[in-house]
Coordinates of C-alpha atoms in Angstrom, one line a residue:
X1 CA -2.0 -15.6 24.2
X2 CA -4.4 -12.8 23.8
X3 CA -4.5 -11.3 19.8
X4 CA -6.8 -8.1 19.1
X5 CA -7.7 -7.0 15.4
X6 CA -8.4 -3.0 15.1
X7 CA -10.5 -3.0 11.9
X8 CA -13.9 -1.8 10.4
X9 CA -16.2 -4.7 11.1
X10 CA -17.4 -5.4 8.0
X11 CA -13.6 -5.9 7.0
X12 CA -13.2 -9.3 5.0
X13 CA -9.5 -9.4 6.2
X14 CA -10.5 -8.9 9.7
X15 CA -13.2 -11.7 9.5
X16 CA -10.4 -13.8 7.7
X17 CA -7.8 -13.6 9.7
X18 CA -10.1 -14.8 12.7
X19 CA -10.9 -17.7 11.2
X20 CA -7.1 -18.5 10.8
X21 CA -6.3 -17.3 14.3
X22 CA -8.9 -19.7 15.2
X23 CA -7.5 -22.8 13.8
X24 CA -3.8 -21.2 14.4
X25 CA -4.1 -20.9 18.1
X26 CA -7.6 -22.6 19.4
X27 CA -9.1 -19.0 20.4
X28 CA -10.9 -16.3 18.7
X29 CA -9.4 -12.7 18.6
X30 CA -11.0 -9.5 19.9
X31 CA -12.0 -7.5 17.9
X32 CA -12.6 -3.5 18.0
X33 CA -14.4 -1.9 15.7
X34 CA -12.2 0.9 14.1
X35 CA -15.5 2.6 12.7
X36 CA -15.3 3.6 16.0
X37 CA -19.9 3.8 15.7
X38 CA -22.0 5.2 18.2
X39 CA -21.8 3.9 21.5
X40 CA -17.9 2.8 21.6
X41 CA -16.4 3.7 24.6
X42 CA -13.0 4.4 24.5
X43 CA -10.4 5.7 27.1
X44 CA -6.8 6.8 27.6
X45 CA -5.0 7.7 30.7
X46 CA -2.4 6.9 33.5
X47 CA -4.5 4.1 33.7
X48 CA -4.2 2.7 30.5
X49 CA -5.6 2.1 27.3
X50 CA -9.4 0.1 27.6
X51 CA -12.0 -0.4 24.4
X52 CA -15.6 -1.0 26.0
X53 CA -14.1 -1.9 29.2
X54 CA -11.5 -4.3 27.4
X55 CA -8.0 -3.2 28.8
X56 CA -5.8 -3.1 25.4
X57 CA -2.2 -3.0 26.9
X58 CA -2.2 -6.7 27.7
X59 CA -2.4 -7.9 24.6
X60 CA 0.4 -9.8 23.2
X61 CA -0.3 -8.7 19.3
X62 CA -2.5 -6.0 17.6
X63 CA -3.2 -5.6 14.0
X64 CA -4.8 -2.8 12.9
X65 CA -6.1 -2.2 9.4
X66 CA -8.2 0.0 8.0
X67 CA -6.7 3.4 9.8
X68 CA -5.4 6.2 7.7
X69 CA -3.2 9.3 8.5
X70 CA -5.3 12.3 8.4
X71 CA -4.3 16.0 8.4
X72 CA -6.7 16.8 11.6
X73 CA -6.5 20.5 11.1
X74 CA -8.0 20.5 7.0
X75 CA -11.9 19.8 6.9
X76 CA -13.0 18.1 4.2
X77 CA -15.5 20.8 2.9
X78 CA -19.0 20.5 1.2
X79 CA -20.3 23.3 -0.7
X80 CA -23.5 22.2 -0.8
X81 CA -23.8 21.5 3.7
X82 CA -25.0 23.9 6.3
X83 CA -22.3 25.9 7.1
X84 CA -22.9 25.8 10.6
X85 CA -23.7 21.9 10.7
X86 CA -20.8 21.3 8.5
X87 CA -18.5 22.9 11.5
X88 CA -20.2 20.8 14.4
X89 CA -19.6 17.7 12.5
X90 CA -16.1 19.0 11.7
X91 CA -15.3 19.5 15.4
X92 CA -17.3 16.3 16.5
X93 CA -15.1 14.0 14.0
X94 CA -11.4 15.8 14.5
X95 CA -12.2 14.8 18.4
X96 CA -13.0 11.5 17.4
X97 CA -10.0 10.9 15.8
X98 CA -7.9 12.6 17.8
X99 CA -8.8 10.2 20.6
X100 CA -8.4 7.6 18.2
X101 CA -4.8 8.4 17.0
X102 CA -4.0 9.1 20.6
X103 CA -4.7 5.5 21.8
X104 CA -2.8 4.2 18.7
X105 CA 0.2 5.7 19.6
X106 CA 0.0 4.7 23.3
X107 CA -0.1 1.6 21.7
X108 CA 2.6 1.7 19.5
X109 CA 4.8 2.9 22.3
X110 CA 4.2 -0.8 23.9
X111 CA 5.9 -4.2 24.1
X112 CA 3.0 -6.0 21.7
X113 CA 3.6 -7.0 18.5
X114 CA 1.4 -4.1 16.3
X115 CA 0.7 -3.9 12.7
X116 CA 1.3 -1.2 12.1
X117 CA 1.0 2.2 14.3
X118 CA 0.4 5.9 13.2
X119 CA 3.9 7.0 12.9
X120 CA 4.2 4.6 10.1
X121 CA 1.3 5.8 8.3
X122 CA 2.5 9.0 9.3
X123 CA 5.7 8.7 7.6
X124 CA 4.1 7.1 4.5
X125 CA 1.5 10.0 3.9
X126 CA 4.2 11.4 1.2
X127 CA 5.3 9.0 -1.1
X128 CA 8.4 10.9 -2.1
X129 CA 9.7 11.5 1.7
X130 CA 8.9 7.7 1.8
X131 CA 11.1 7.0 -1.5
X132 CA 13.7 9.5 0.0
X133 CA 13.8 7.8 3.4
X134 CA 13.8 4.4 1.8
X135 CA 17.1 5.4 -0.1
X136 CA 18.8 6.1 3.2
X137 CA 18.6 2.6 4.6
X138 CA 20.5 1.4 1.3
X139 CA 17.9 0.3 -1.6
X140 CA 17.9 1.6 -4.8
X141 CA 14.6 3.2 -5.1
X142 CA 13.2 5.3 -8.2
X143 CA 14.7 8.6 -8.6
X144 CA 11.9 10.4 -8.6
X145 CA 10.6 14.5 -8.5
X146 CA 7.6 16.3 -7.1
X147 CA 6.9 19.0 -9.1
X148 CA 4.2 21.1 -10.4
X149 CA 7.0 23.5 -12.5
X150 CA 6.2 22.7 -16.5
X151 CA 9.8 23.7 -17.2
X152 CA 11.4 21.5 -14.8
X153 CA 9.0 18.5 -15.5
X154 CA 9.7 19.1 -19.4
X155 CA 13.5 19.0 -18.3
X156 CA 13.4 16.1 -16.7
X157 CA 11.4 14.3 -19.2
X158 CA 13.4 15.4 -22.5
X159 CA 17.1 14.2 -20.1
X160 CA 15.6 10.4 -19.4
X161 CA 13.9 10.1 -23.1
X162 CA 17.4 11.2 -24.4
X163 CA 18.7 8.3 -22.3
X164 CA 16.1 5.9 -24.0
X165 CA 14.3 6.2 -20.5
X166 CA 10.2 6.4 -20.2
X167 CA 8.9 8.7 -17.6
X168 CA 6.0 7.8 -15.7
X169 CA 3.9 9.5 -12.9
X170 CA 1.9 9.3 -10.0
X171 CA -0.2 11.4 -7.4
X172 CA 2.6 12.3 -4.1
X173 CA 0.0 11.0 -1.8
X174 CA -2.7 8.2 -1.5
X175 CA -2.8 4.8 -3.6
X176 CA -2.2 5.1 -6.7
X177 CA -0.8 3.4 -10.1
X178 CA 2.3 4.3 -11.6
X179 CA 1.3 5.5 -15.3
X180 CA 3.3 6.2 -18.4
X181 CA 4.0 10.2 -18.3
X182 CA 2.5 11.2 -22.2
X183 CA 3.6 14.7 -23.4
X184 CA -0.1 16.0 -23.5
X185 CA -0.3 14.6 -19.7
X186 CA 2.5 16.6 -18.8
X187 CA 0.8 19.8 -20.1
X188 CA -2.2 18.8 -18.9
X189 CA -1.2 17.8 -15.7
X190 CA 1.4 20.5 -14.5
X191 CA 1.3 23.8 -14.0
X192 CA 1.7 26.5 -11.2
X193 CA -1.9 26.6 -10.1
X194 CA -2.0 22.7 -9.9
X195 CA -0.9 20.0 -7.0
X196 CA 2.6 18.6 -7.8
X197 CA 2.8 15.0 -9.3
X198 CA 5.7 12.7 -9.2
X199 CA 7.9 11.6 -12.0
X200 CA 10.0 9.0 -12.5
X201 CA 12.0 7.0 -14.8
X202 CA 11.3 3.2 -16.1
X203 CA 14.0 0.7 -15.1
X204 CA 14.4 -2.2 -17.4
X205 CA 12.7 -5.2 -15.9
X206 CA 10.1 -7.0 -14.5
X207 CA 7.4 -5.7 -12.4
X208 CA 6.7 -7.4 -9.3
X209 CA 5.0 -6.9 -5.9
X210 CA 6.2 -8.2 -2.7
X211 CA 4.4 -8.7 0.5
X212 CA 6.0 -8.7 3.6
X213 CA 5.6 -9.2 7.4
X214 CA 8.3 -8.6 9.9
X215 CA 11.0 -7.9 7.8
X216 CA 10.5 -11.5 5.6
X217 CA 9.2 -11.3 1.9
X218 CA 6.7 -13.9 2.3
X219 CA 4.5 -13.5 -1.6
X220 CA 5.9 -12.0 -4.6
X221 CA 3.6 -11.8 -8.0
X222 CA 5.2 -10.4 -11.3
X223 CA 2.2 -9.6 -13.3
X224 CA 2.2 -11.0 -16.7
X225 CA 3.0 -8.8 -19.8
X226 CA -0.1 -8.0 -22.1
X227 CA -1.6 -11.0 -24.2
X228 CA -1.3 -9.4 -28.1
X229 CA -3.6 -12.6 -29.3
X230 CA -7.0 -11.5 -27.9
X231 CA -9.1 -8.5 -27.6
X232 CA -9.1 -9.1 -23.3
X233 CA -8.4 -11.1 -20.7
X234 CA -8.4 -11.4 -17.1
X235 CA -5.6 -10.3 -15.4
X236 CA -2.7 -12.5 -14.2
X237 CA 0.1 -13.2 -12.0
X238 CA 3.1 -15.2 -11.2
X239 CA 4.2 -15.9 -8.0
X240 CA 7.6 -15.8 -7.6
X241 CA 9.5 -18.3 -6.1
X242 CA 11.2 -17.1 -3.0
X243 CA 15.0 -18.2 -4.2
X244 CA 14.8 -16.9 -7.0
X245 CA 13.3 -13.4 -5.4
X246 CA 16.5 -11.2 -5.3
X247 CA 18.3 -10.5 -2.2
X248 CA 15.7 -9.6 0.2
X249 CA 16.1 -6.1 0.0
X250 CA 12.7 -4.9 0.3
X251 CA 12.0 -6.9 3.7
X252 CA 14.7 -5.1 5.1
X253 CA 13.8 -1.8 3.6
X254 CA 10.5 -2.0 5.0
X255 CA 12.0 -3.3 8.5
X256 CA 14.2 -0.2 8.9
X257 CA 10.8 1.9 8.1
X258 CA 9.5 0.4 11.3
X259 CA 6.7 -1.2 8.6
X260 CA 5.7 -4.7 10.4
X261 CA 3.3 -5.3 7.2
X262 CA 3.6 -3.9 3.9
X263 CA 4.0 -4.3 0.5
X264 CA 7.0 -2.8 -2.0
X265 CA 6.2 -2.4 -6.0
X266 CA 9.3 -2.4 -7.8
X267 CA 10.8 -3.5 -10.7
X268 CA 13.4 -6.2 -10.8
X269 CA 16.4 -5.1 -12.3
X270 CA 19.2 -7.0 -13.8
X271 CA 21.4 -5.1 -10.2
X272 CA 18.6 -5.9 -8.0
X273 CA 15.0 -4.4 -7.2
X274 CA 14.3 -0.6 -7.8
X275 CA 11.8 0.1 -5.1
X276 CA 9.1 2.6 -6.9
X277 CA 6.0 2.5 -3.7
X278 CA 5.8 1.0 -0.1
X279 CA 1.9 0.2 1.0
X280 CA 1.3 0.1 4.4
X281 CA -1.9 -2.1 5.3
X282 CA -1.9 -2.6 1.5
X283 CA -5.1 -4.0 0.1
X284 CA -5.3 -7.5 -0.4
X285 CA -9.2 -8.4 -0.4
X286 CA -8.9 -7.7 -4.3
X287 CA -6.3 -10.4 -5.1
X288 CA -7.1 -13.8 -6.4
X289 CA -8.1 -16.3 -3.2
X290 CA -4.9 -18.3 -2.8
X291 CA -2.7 -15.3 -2.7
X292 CA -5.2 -13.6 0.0
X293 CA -5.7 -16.8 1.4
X294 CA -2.0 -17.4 1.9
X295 CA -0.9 -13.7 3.1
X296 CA -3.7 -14.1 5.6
X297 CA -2.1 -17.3 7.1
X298 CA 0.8 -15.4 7.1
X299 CA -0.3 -12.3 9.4
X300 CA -2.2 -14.8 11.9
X301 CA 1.2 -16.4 11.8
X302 CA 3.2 -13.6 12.3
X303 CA 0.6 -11.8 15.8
X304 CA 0.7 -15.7 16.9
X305 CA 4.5 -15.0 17.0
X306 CA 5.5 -18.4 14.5
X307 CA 7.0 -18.5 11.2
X308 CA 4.6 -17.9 8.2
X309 CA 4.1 -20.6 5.9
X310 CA 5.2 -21.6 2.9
X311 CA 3.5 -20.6 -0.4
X312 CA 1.6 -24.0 -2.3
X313 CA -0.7 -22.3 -4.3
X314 CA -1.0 -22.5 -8.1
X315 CA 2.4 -20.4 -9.8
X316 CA 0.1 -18.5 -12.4
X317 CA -3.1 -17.5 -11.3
X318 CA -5.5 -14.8 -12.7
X319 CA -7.6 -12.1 -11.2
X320 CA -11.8 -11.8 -11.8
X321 CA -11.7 -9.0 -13.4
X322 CA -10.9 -8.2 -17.3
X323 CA -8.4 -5.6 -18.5
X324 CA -8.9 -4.7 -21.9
X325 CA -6.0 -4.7 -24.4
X326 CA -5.3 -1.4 -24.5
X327 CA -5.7 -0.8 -21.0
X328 CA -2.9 -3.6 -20.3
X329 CA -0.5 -2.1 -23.1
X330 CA -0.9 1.4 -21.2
X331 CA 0.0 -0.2 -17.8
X332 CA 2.3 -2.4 -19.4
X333 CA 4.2 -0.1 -22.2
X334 CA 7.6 0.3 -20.0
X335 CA 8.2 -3.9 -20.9
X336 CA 7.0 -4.1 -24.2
X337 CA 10.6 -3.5 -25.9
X338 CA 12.0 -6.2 -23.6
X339 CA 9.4 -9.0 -24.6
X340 CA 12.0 -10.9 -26.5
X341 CA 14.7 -10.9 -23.5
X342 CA 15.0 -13.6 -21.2
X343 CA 13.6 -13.1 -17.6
X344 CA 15.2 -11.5 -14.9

């Protein structure tokens, strides 16, 4: 069985899941530099797909991290470059990547096993097409708006607060965390001359993050509501157990998405998950070490073709780095008024 990794090679998921491909399946994965540095030599053609002379279409799983949908057309411009330098570089990187992109695709168009190709970053570039799509396949997702209208996004907000409803917000594009939508935001944050943010409403519940690989919800954490004792603390999570983790929904969301690997934030509702964001190739090196310890067992699992393993970490476990109070009673407003009510 031959298993390649597509990843920047300083990547500590890429030099992780190795080591568990290693002890998984006796042999070390390839592994191709997605930097793509000086010297890579890459080609595509009727004769295939090769990396530095490595022909890529007989592998029987690819995982590819690190890679990002960019518009190839919009330069990112500095004021302070060369004009004339900035434009060769311009030119010199778009060609790069659209080589790059090119060979992804091929790839995606095969029989191996690939997490996860360019259409689905593709497709995930706007989170509210994503949300939109998402709702098609039959999950409740958040019903958000894009809008950069102060009228409509005062509408909106004064409708759901009526409804004893919080409103929260988010960039439409890139990573980002879902924040409580203040009234000196809002004027702040919309108007005609500015991008469009999303809104959304808060569904009563829990919030929790699950990870999954082909189509199974293999880690779920709920993070912990805000400790009102002490001034900070670190961070934690609980790990959900799997039969108590809803119906699944999200792994099949994510499956009908084409998304091999991915992660869905929602909030667990007393009718089931409210999807709010899908991550493709989410971030992980972050987490505490069981949890990134466990989902990478799980990926060299799921390219080596078996069934991922069970979770045997510890149930609460916290993250190495301190929120303060008021940053967790921000990020954590939407449950404070249901504190007192039994879990979900």
């Amino acid at each position: 069985m031959r298993i390649g990794i597509i990843a920047p090679a300083g990547s500590p998921l890429a030099k992780r899941l190795q080591e568990k491909l290693i002890l998984l399946t006796g042999s070390a994965a390839d592994l191709f530099d997605a930097d793509l540095p000086e010297g890579t030599r890459v080609s595509l053609g009727e004769g295939g797909a090769s990396w530095d002379g490595i022909s890529l279409d007989g592998f029987d799983g690819l995982f590819i991290h690190g890679f990002r949908y960019e518009d190839p057309v919009l330069p990112v411009a500095d004021p302070a470059a060369d004009w004339s330098l900035w434009q060769a570089g311009h030119v010199r990187q778009q060609q790069r990547y659209s080589l790059f992109y090119s060979l992804l695709a091929r790839l995606e168009a095969g029989h191996q096993r690939l997490y996860n190709g360019p259409s689905v970053h593709l497709e995930g570039f706007s989170r509210l097409h994503q949300l939109e799509r998402l709702g098609l396949t039959g999950a409740r997702v958040a019903a958000a708006i894009a809008t950069n209208d102060p009228a409509e996004a005062e509408r909106f907000c004064s409708a759901h607060t009526a409804a004893g409803e919080p409103v929260v917000w988010r960039t439409a594009t890139g990573r980002c965390a879902w924040q409580i939508f203040r009234d000196r935001q809002r004027r702040h944050l919309i108007a005609a001359d500015k991008p469009p943010v999303m809104l959304a409403p808060v569904f009563h519940g829990l919030l929790r993050r699950a990870f999954v690989i082909d189509g199974q919800v293999v880690l779920t954490v709920q993070w912990a509501a805000p400790s009102l004792e002490s001034l900070e603390r670190f961070e934690q999570f609980h790990v959900v157990e799997a039969a108590r983790d809803g119906n699944g929904i999200e792994g099949r969301s994510l499956s009908a998405l084409g998304i091999r690997w991915g992660s869905a934030l929602y909030v667990a509702g007393p009718e089931g998950p409210v999807i709010y964001d899908v991550d493709v190739d989410p971030l992980i090196a972050d987490l505490p070490a069981p949890l990134r310890d466990h989902l990478a067992s799980c990926l060299a699992a799921g390219l080596a073709g078996g069934q991922p393993p069970a979770y045997e970490g510890p149930a609460v476990i916290e993250r190495d780095s301190l929120f303060l109070r008021r940053m967790l009673r921000i990020q954590f407003e939407m449950e404070q008024t249901k504190l007192a009510e039994p879990a979900a």
